[in-house]
mmCIF file of N, CA and C in Angstrom:
data_model
loop_
_atom_site.group_PDB
_atom_site.id
_atom_site.type_symbol
_atom_site.label_atom_id
_atom_site.label_comp_id
_atom_site.label_asym_id
_atom_site.label_seq_id
_atom_site.Cartn_x
_atom_site.Cartn_y
_atom_site.Cartn_z
ATOM 1 N N MET C 1 269.943 150.374 107.282
ATOM 2 C CA MET C 1 268.636 151.154 107.197
ATOM 3 C C MET C 1 267.721 150.617 108.452
ATOM 4 N N SER C 2 267.516 151.458 109.461
ATOM 5 C CA SER C 2 266.807 151.215 110.046
ATOM 6 C C SER C 2 265.143 151.164 110.204
ATOM 7 N N LEU C 3 264.286 149.944 110.732
ATOM 8 C CA LEU C 3 262.720 150.138 110.708
ATOM 9 C C LEU C 3 262.319 151.157 110.224
ATOM 10 N N SER C 4 262.482 152.253 111.423
ATOM 11 C CA SER C 4 261.804 153.059 111.905
ATOM 12 C C SER C 4 261.648 154.399 110.807
ATOM 13 N N ALA C 5 262.886 153.990 109.580
ATOM 14 C CA ALA C 5 263.184 154.714 108.569
ATOM 15 C C ALA C 5 261.414 154.586 107.370
ATOM 16 N N LEU C 6 261.675 153.489 107.531
ATOM 17 C CA LEU C 6 260.296 152.774 107.009
ATOM 18 C C LEU C 6 258.942 153.099 106.585
ATOM 19 N N ILE C 7 258.499 154.186 108.202
ATOM 20 C CA ILE C 7 257.303 154.208 108.470
ATOM 21 C C ILE C 7 257.345 155.730 108.609
ATOM 22 N N ASP C 8 256.670 156.686 107.473
ATOM 23 C CA ASP C 8 256.283 157.762 107.218
ATOM 24 C C ASP C 8 255.570 158.637 108.057
ATOM 25 N N ARG C 9 256.163 159.211 108.906
ATOM 26 C CA ARG C 9 255.882 159.867 110.381
ATOM 27 C C ARG C 9 255.841 161.648 110.270
ATOM 28 N N GLN C 10 255.809 161.820 108.791
ATOM 29 C CA GLN C 10 255.753 163.199 108.431
ATOM 30 C C GLN C 10 254.520 164.310 109.067
ATOM 31 N N GLY C 11 255.226 165.209 110.128
ATOM 32 C CA GLY C 11 254.120 165.504 110.395
ATOM 33 C C GLY C 11 253.609 165.180 111.645
ATOM 34 N N LEU C 12 253.602 164.263 111.844
ATOM 35 C CA LEU C 12 252.707 163.591 113.381
ATOM 36 C C LEU C 12 254.209 162.629 114.256
ATOM 37 N N THR C 13 253.619 163.333 115.475
ATOM 38 C CA THR C 13 253.800 163.021 117.011
ATOM 39 C C THR C 13 253.011 162.509 117.881
ATOM 40 N N PHE C 14 253.516 161.821 118.489
ATOM 41 C CA PHE C 14 252.342 160.950 119.760
ATOM 42 C C PHE C 14 253.309 160.930 121.029
ATOM 43 N N SER C 15 252.192 160.877 121.901
ATOM 44 C CA SER C 15 252.699 160.699 123.527
ATOM 45 C C SER C 15 251.782 160.759 124.339
ATOM 46 N N GLY C 16 251.908 159.415 124.974
ATOM 47 C CA GLY C 16 250.674 159.218 125.853
ATOM 48 C C GLY C 16 249.307 158.742 125.061
ATOM 49 N N ARG C 17 247.761 159.252 125.224
ATOM 50 C CA ARG C 17 247.158 159.266 124.419
ATOM 51 C C ARG C 17 246.793 160.179 123.339
ATOM 52 N N ASP C 18 248.011 160.982 123.229
ATOM 53 C CA ASP C 18 247.955 162.313 122.234
ATOM 54 C C ASP C 18 248.900 162.590 120.773
ATOM 55 N N LEU C 19 248.188 162.161 119.709
ATOM 56 C CA LEU C 19 248.356 162.110 118.475
ATOM 57 C C LEU C 19 248.532 163.906 117.640
ATOM 58 N N SER C 20 249.547 164.204 117.579
ATOM 59 C CA SER C 20 249.546 165.592 116.652
ATOM 60 C C SER C 20 249.894 164.836 115.420
ATOM 61 N N VAL C 21 249.151 165.978 114.529
ATOM 62 C CA VAL C 21 248.996 166.138 112.995
ATOM 63 C C VAL C 21 248.980 167.293 112.287
ATOM 64 N N GLY C 22 250.444 167.557 112.349
ATOM 65 C CA GLY C 22 250.696 169.228 111.822
ATOM 66 C C GLY C 22 250.904 169.893 113.504
ATOM 67 N N ASN C 23 249.457 170.877 113.392
ATOM 68 C CA ASN C 23 249.100 172.299 114.297
ATOM 69 C C ASN C 23 248.121 171.516 115.246
ATOM 70 N N ARG C 24 247.600 170.217 114.642
ATOM 71 C CA ARG C 24 246.261 169.602 115.884
ATOM 72 C C ARG C 24 246.823 168.094 116.671
ATOM 73 N N THR C 25 246.000 168.537 117.660
ATOM 74 C CA THR C 25 246.212 167.192 118.936
ATOM 75 C C THR C 25 244.872 166.600 118.801
ATOM 76 N N LEU C 26 245.106 165.447 118.578
ATOM 77 C CA LEU C 26 243.744 164.388 118.551
ATOM 78 C C LEU C 26 244.007 163.594 119.913
ATOM 79 N N LYS C 27 242.911 163.584 120.774
ATOM 80 C CA LYS C 27 242.676 162.944 121.902
ATOM 81 C C LYS C 27 242.420 161.012 121.630
ATOM 82 N N MET C 28 243.105 160.321 121.536
ATOM 83 C CA MET C 28 242.999 159.077 121.350
ATOM 84 C C MET C 28 242.201 158.044 122.345
ATOM 85 N N PRO C 29 241.509 157.267 122.245
ATOM 86 C CA PRO C 29 240.762 156.384 123.337
ATOM 87 C C PRO C 29 241.807 155.369 124.085
ATOM 88 N N TYR C 30 243.199 155.214 123.395
ATOM 89 C CA TYR C 30 244.154 154.392 124.256
ATOM 90 C C TYR C 30 245.637 154.677 124.323
ATOM 91 N N THR C 31 246.435 154.683 125.103
ATOM 92 C CA THR C 31 247.898 154.829 124.741
ATOM 93 C C THR C 31 248.451 154.480 123.377
ATOM 94 N N ILE C 32 249.129 155.147 123.139
ATOM 95 C CA ILE C 32 249.553 155.086 121.415
ATOM 96 C C ILE C 32 250.921 154.511 121.813
ATOM 97 N N LEU C 33 251.215 153.418 121.143
ATOM 98 C CA LEU C 33 252.743 153.103 120.836
ATOM 99 C C LEU C 33 253.434 152.889 119.490
ATOM 100 N N ASP C 34 252.808 153.602 118.238
ATOM 101 C CA ASP C 34 253.303 153.668 117.185
ATOM 102 C C ASP C 34 251.997 154.428 115.986
ATOM 103 N N ALA C 35 252.239 155.281 115.366
ATOM 104 C CA ALA C 35 251.605 155.851 114.446
ATOM 105 C C ALA C 35 252.770 156.049 113.203
ATOM 106 N N GLY C 36 251.892 155.944 111.945
ATOM 107 C CA GLY C 36 252.643 156.309 110.751
ATOM 108 C C GLY C 36 251.626 156.685 109.309
ATOM 109 N N ARG C 37 251.742 157.641 108.751
ATOM 110 C CA ARG C 37 250.891 158.154 107.508
ATOM 111 C C ARG C 37 251.222 156.737 106.461
ATOM 112 N N PHE C 38 250.001 156.868 105.982
ATOM 113 C CA PHE C 38 250.105 155.651 104.946
ATOM 114 C C PHE C 38 248.938 156.502 103.708
ATOM 115 N N ALA C 39 248.692 156.082 102.677
ATOM 116 C CA ALA C 39 247.870 156.547 101.475
ATOM 117 C C ALA C 39 246.560 156.928 101.935
ATOM 118 N N SER C 40 245.771 156.119 102.882
ATOM 119 C CA SER C 40 244.947 156.461 103.026
ATOM 120 C C SER C 40 244.155 156.986 104.441
ATOM 121 N N GLY C 41 245.713 157.198 105.165
ATOM 122 C CA GLY C 41 245.141 157.665 106.692
ATOM 123 C C GLY C 41 246.697 157.762 107.440
ATOM 124 N N ILE C 42 245.923 157.096 108.465
ATOM 125 C CA ILE C 42 247.263 157.537 109.508
ATOM 126 C C ILE C 42 247.060 156.213 110.070
ATOM 127 N N ALA C 43 247.877 154.914 110.338
ATOM 128 C CA ALA C 43 247.667 154.016 110.859
ATOM 129 C C ALA C 43 248.156 154.155 112.387
ATOM 130 N N VAL C 44 247.509 153.536 113.544
ATOM 131 C CA VAL C 44 247.835 153.936 114.803
ATOM 132 C C VAL C 44 247.727 152.550 115.788
ATOM 133 N N VAL C 45 248.897 151.804 116.311
ATOM 134 C CA VAL C 45 249.131 150.984 117.518
ATOM 135 C C VAL C 45 248.936 151.235 118.678
ATOM 136 N N PHE C 46 247.419 151.216 118.828
ATOM 137 C CA PHE C 46 247.479 151.285 120.326
ATOM 138 C C PHE C 46 247.928 150.268 121.168
ATOM 139 N N ASP C 47 248.348 150.927 122.730
ATOM 140 C CA ASP C 47 248.812 149.798 123.831
ATOM 141 C C ASP C 47 247.850 148.380 124.172
ATOM 142 N N TYR C 48 248.300 147.386 123.761
ATOM 143 C CA TYR C 48 247.336 146.010 123.780
ATOM 144 C C TYR C 48 247.106 145.914 125.405
ATOM 145 N N MET C 49 248.087 146.433 126.174
ATOM 146 C CA MET C 49 247.654 146.140 127.639
ATOM 147 C C MET C 49 246.355 147.034 128.230
ATOM 148 N N GLU C 50 245.874 147.834 127.351
ATOM 149 C CA GLU C 50 244.341 148.731 127.647
ATOM 150 C C GLU C 50 243.589 148.279 127.788
ATOM 151 N N PHE C 51 243.653 147.162 126.961
ATOM 152 C CA PHE C 51 242.043 146.581 126.114
ATOM 153 C C PHE C 51 241.739 145.121 127.017
ATOM 154 N N ASP C 52 240.397 144.743 126.512
ATOM 155 C CA ASP C 52 239.832 143.881 127.416
ATOM 156 C C ASP C 52 240.585 142.390 126.912
ATOM 157 N N LYS C 53 240.690 141.585 128.350
ATOM 158 C CA LYS C 53 241.767 140.431 127.671
ATOM 159 C C LYS C 53 240.894 139.225 127.304
ATOM 160 N N SER C 54 239.043 139.419 127.647
ATOM 161 C CA SER C 54 238.648 138.141 127.314
ATOM 162 C C SER C 54 238.532 138.611 126.097
ATOM 163 N N GLU C 55 238.365 139.560 124.903
ATOM 164 C CA GLU C 55 238.080 139.784 123.996
ATOM 165 C C GLU C 55 239.894 139.511 123.270
ATOM 166 N N ARG C 56 239.182 139.671 121.678
ATOM 167 C CA ARG C 56 240.170 139.472 121.078
ATOM 168 C C ARG C 56 240.619 141.047 121.182
ATOM 169 N N CYS C 57 241.921 141.175 121.171
ATOM 170 C CA CYS C 57 242.874 142.354 120.657
ATOM 171 C C CYS C 57 242.637 143.429 119.638
ATOM 172 N N GLU C 58 241.713 144.163 119.082
ATOM 173 C CA GLU C 58 241.745 144.750 118.066
ATOM 174 C C GLU C 58 242.213 146.335 117.892
ATOM 175 N N ASN C 59 243.845 146.273 118.193
ATOM 176 C CA ASN C 59 244.729 147.388 118.907
ATOM 177 C C ASN C 59 245.370 148.180 117.240
ATOM 178 N N LEU C 60 245.013 147.598 116.190
ATOM 179 C CA LEU C 60 245.431 148.642 115.024
ATOM 180 C C LEU C 60 244.460 149.165 114.199
ATOM 181 N N TRP C 61 244.398 150.320 114.061
ATOM 182 C CA TRP C 61 243.271 151.311 113.492
ATOM 183 C C TRP C 61 243.844 152.047 112.168
ATOM 184 N N ALA C 62 242.933 152.107 111.690
ATOM 185 C CA ALA C 62 243.249 153.310 110.377
ATOM 186 C C ALA C 62 242.918 154.545 111.180
ATOM 187 N N ILE C 63 243.101 155.591 111.029
ATOM 188 C CA ILE C 63 241.951 156.662 111.090
ATOM 189 C C ILE C 63 242.310 158.147 109.925
ATOM 190 N N ASP C 64 241.034 158.742 109.830
ATOM 191 C CA ASP C 64 241.404 160.159 109.150
ATOM 192 C C ASP C 64 242.284 160.929 109.725
ATOM 193 N N LEU C 65 242.423 162.425 108.739
ATOM 194 C CA LEU C 65 243.015 163.313 108.983
ATOM 195 C C LEU C 65 242.126 164.076 111.200
ATOM 196 N N GLU C 66 240.482 163.816 110.424
ATOM 197 C CA GLU C 66 240.011 164.571 111.724
ATOM 198 C C GLU C 66 240.343 163.427 113.270
ATOM 199 N N GLY C 67 240.538 162.542 112.724
ATOM 200 C CA GLY C 67 241.044 161.147 114.019
ATOM 201 C C GLY C 67 239.161 160.397 114.394
ATOM 202 N N ASN C 68 239.008 160.079 113.140
ATOM 203 C CA ASN C 68 237.708 159.075 113.021
ATOM 204 C C ASN C 68 238.333 157.739 112.666
ATOM 205 N N ARG C 69 237.836 156.884 112.956
ATOM 206 C CA ARG C 69 238.358 155.555 113.294
ATOM 207 C C ARG C 69 237.721 154.852 111.788
ATOM 208 N N VAL C 70 238.400 155.067 110.806
ATOM 209 C CA VAL C 70 237.866 154.111 109.065
ATOM 210 C C VAL C 70 237.987 152.486 109.453
ATOM 211 N N TRP C 71 238.870 152.248 109.895
ATOM 212 C CA TRP C 71 239.056 150.635 110.150
ATOM 213 C C TRP C 71 239.586 150.158 110.723
ATOM 214 N N ILE C 72 239.357 148.706 111.901
ATOM 215 C CA ILE C 72 240.184 147.755 112.123
ATOM 216 C C ILE C 72 241.039 147.173 111.730
ATOM 217 N N ALA C 73 242.148 147.210 112.318
ATOM 218 C CA ALA C 73 243.125 145.648 111.290
ATOM 219 C C ALA C 73 242.607 144.424 111.547
ATOM 220 N N GLU C 74 242.360 143.292 110.524
ATOM 221 C CA GLU C 74 242.427 142.170 110.896
ATOM 222 C C GLU C 74 243.675 141.308 111.247
ATOM 223 N N ALA C 75 243.353 140.590 112.584
ATOM 224 C CA ALA C 75 244.796 139.994 112.527
ATOM 225 C C ALA C 75 245.209 138.490 112.558
ATOM 226 N N PRO C 76 245.753 137.893 112.436
ATOM 227 C CA PRO C 76 246.349 136.654 112.274
ATOM 228 C C PRO C 76 245.256 135.802 113.466
ATOM 229 N N ASP C 77 244.628 134.754 112.984
ATOM 230 C CA ASP C 77 243.780 133.916 114.080
ATOM 231 C C ASP C 77 244.906 132.986 114.981
ATOM 232 N N VAL C 78 245.450 133.738 116.065
ATOM 233 C CA VAL C 78 246.198 132.844 117.417
ATOM 234 C C VAL C 78 246.134 133.559 118.663
ATOM 235 N N PRO C 79 246.584 132.829 119.245
ATOM 236 C CA PRO C 79 245.907 133.331 120.797
ATOM 237 C C PRO C 79 246.557 134.855 120.903
ATOM 238 N N ALA C 80 247.489 135.269 120.787
ATOM 239 C CA ALA C 80 248.400 136.730 121.155
ATOM 240 C C ALA C 80 248.170 137.512 119.728
ATOM 241 N N ASN C 81 247.135 137.822 119.121
ATOM 242 C CA ASN C 81 247.022 138.154 118.023
ATOM 243 C C ASN C 81 247.216 139.882 118.285
ATOM 244 N N ALA C 82 247.785 140.646 119.566
ATOM 245 C CA ALA C 82 247.809 141.770 119.336
ATOM 246 C C ALA C 82 249.023 142.276 118.360
ATOM 247 N N TYR C 83 248.917 143.820 118.042
ATOM 248 C CA TYR C 83 250.090 144.480 116.906
ATOM 249 C C TYR C 83 251.001 145.186 118.409
ATOM 250 N N VAL C 84 251.943 145.257 118.178
ATOM 251 C CA VAL C 84 252.718 145.617 119.091
ATOM 252 C C VAL C 84 253.633 147.090 118.201
ATOM 253 N N SER C 85 253.322 146.951 117.170
ATOM 254 C CA SER C 85 254.377 147.769 116.113
ATOM 255 C C SER C 85 254.392 147.729 114.557
ATOM 256 N N LEU C 86 254.335 148.865 114.170
ATOM 257 C CA LEU C 86 254.631 149.138 112.223
ATOM 258 C C LEU C 86 256.036 149.268 112.050
ATOM 259 N N ILE C 87 255.917 148.389 111.024
ATOM 260 C CA ILE C 87 257.280 148.004 110.311
ATOM 261 C C ILE C 87 257.489 149.012 108.827
ATOM 262 N N SER C 88 256.100 149.169 108.350
ATOM 263 C CA SER C 88 256.210 150.042 107.315
ATOM 264 C C SER C 88 254.980 150.654 106.876
ATOM 265 N N THR C 89 254.787 151.982 106.546
ATOM 266 C CA THR C 89 253.528 152.174 105.904
ATOM 267 C C THR C 89 253.398 151.911 104.358
ATOM 268 N N GLN C 90 254.746 151.538 103.186
ATOM 269 C CA GLN C 90 254.711 151.420 102.276
ATOM 270 C C GLN C 90 255.033 150.073 102.016
ATOM 271 N N PRO C 91 255.122 149.149 101.693
ATOM 272 C CA PRO C 91 253.569 148.449 102.191
ATOM 273 C C PRO C 91 253.330 148.810 103.666
ATOM 274 N N LEU C 92 251.459 148.846 103.826
ATOM 275 C CA LEU C 92 251.176 148.717 105.042
ATOM 276 C C LEU C 92 251.383 147.685 106.026
ATOM 277 N N LYS C 93 252.828 147.236 106.895
ATOM 278 C CA LYS C 93 252.984 145.998 107.809
ATOM 279 C C LYS C 93 252.809 146.715 109.341
ATOM 280 N N ALA C 94 252.949 145.689 109.518
ATOM 281 C CA ALA C 94 253.006 145.324 111.195
ATOM 282 C C ALA C 94 253.142 144.380 111.471
ATOM 283 N N TRP C 95 253.831 144.848 113.264
ATOM 284 C CA TRP C 95 254.331 143.319 113.674
ATOM 285 C C TRP C 95 253.423 143.111 114.883
ATOM 286 N N ASN C 96 253.095 141.677 115.188
ATOM 287 C CA ASN C 96 252.627 141.297 116.134
ATOM 288 C C ASN C 96 253.087 140.581 117.419
ATOM 289 N N PHE C 97 251.874 140.414 118.335
ATOM 290 C CA PHE C 97 252.914 139.968 119.498
ATOM 291 C C PHE C 97 252.687 138.281 119.314
ATOM 292 N N ALA C 98 252.838 137.864 118.727
ATOM 293 C CA ALA C 98 252.907 136.494 118.488
ATOM 294 C C ALA C 98 253.966 135.774 117.576
ATOM 295 N N CYS C 99 254.574 137.082 116.613
ATOM 296 C CA CYS C 99 256.188 137.276 115.968
ATOM 297 C C CYS C 99 255.456 136.796 114.610
ATOM 298 N N TYR C 100 254.525 137.059 113.701
ATOM 299 C CA TYR C 100 253.831 137.769 112.606
ATOM 300 C C TYR C 100 254.180 138.923 111.900
ATOM 301 N N ILE C 101 254.704 139.031 111.314
ATOM 302 C CA ILE C 101 254.930 140.377 110.009
ATOM 303 C C ILE C 101 253.654 140.173 109.250
ATOM 304 N N CYS C 102 252.641 140.969 109.574
ATOM 305 C CA CYS C 102 251.542 141.074 109.136
ATOM 306 C C CYS C 102 251.000 141.894 107.678
ATOM 307 N N THR C 103 251.047 141.957 106.617
ATOM 308 C CA THR C 103 251.087 142.766 105.139
ATOM 309 C C THR C 103 249.456 143.287 105.336
ATOM 310 N N LEU C 104 249.074 144.569 105.632
ATOM 311 C CA LEU C 104 247.279 144.862 106.055
ATOM 312 C C LEU C 104 247.171 145.740 104.392
ATOM 313 N N GLU C 105 245.972 145.402 103.697
ATOM 314 C CA GLU C 105 245.451 146.329 102.253
ATOM 315 C C GLU C 105 245.168 147.133 103.553
ATOM 316 N N PRO C 106 245.966 148.486 103.006
ATOM 317 C CA PRO C 106 245.504 149.643 102.980
ATOM 318 C C PRO C 106 243.838 150.453 102.935
ATOM 319 N N GLU C 107 243.137 150.357 102.158
ATOM 320 C CA GLU C 107 241.768 150.778 102.474
ATOM 321 C C GLU C 107 241.031 149.956 103.185
ATOM 322 N N CYS C 108 241.259 148.483 103.980
ATOM 323 C CA CYS C 108 239.937 148.013 104.524
ATOM 324 C C CYS C 108 240.145 147.418 105.612
ATOM 325 N N GLY C 109 242.115 147.441 105.594
ATOM 326 C CA GLY C 109 242.679 146.431 106.800
ATOM 327 C C GLY C 109 242.875 144.872 106.695
ATOM 328 N N ARG C 110 242.015 144.659 106.102
ATOM 329 C CA ARG C 110 242.222 142.868 105.531
ATOM 330 C C ARG C 110 243.507 142.499 105.719
ATOM 331 N N LEU C 111 243.879 141.987 106.547
ATOM 332 C CA LEU C 111 244.638 140.928 106.331
ATOM 333 C C LEU C 111 245.570 140.502 104.814
ATOM 334 N N ILE C 112 246.247 140.934 104.403
ATOM 335 C CA ILE C 112 246.798 139.905 103.257
ATOM 336 C C ILE C 112 247.809 138.534 102.928
ATOM 337 N N GLU C 113 248.827 138.984 103.899
ATOM 338 C CA GLU C 113 249.450 138.089 104.343
ATOM 339 C C GLU C 113 250.116 137.999 105.846
ATOM 340 N N ALA C 114 250.345 136.933 106.327
ATOM 341 C CA ALA C 114 251.132 136.908 107.974
ATOM 342 C C ALA C 114 252.153 135.997 107.896
ATOM 343 N N GLU C 115 253.038 136.478 107.587
ATOM 344 C CA GLU C 115 254.624 135.989 107.710
ATOM 345 C C GLU C 115 255.206 135.491 108.969
ATOM 346 N N PHE C 116 255.196 134.224 109.732
ATOM 347 C CA PHE C 116 255.915 134.048 110.930
ATOM 348 C C PHE C 116 257.478 133.624 110.626
ATOM 349 N N ALA C 117 257.676 135.098 111.808
ATOM 350 C CA ALA C 117 259.291 135.287 111.850
ATOM 351 C C ALA C 117 259.914 135.067 113.363
ATOM 352 N N LYS C 118 259.590 134.226 114.032
ATOM 353 C CA LYS C 118 260.613 133.551 115.351
ATOM 354 C C LYS C 118 261.606 132.759 114.778
#
C-alpha cells in the first residue's frame, strides 16, 4: 500500500495556492505541498520555502471547511523543523525536513511523538 492511500483526500484537490473542497475553492496564503481530511478539519502542509527563514517554520496548519486556520502544528525542536508532507490522517502523522515522523493531536496540533527515521 502506498503512503498516499493513508491520506483521506475525499473531495479535496489542490494546485498552487488553491485548495478545492467539493465545489468550493479556497485561496490559501502559501503554495500547498500536501493536504488531507482528518476528524476535525483539513490538514494543509505549505511550501516551507515561502516562509521567513529567520523564524521557526510553522507550515502545517489545520483549517476548517471555510478556510479558517484552527491551529498550527507544533514541530520538534530541531533546526530544520519544517513539515514536507503528510503520512496519514488517521492517526494524523506528518514527515518533517529533519527526518522525523511526527504524530499530532488532531484537536490542537500538539506534537504527541517525534520518531527519528533517518
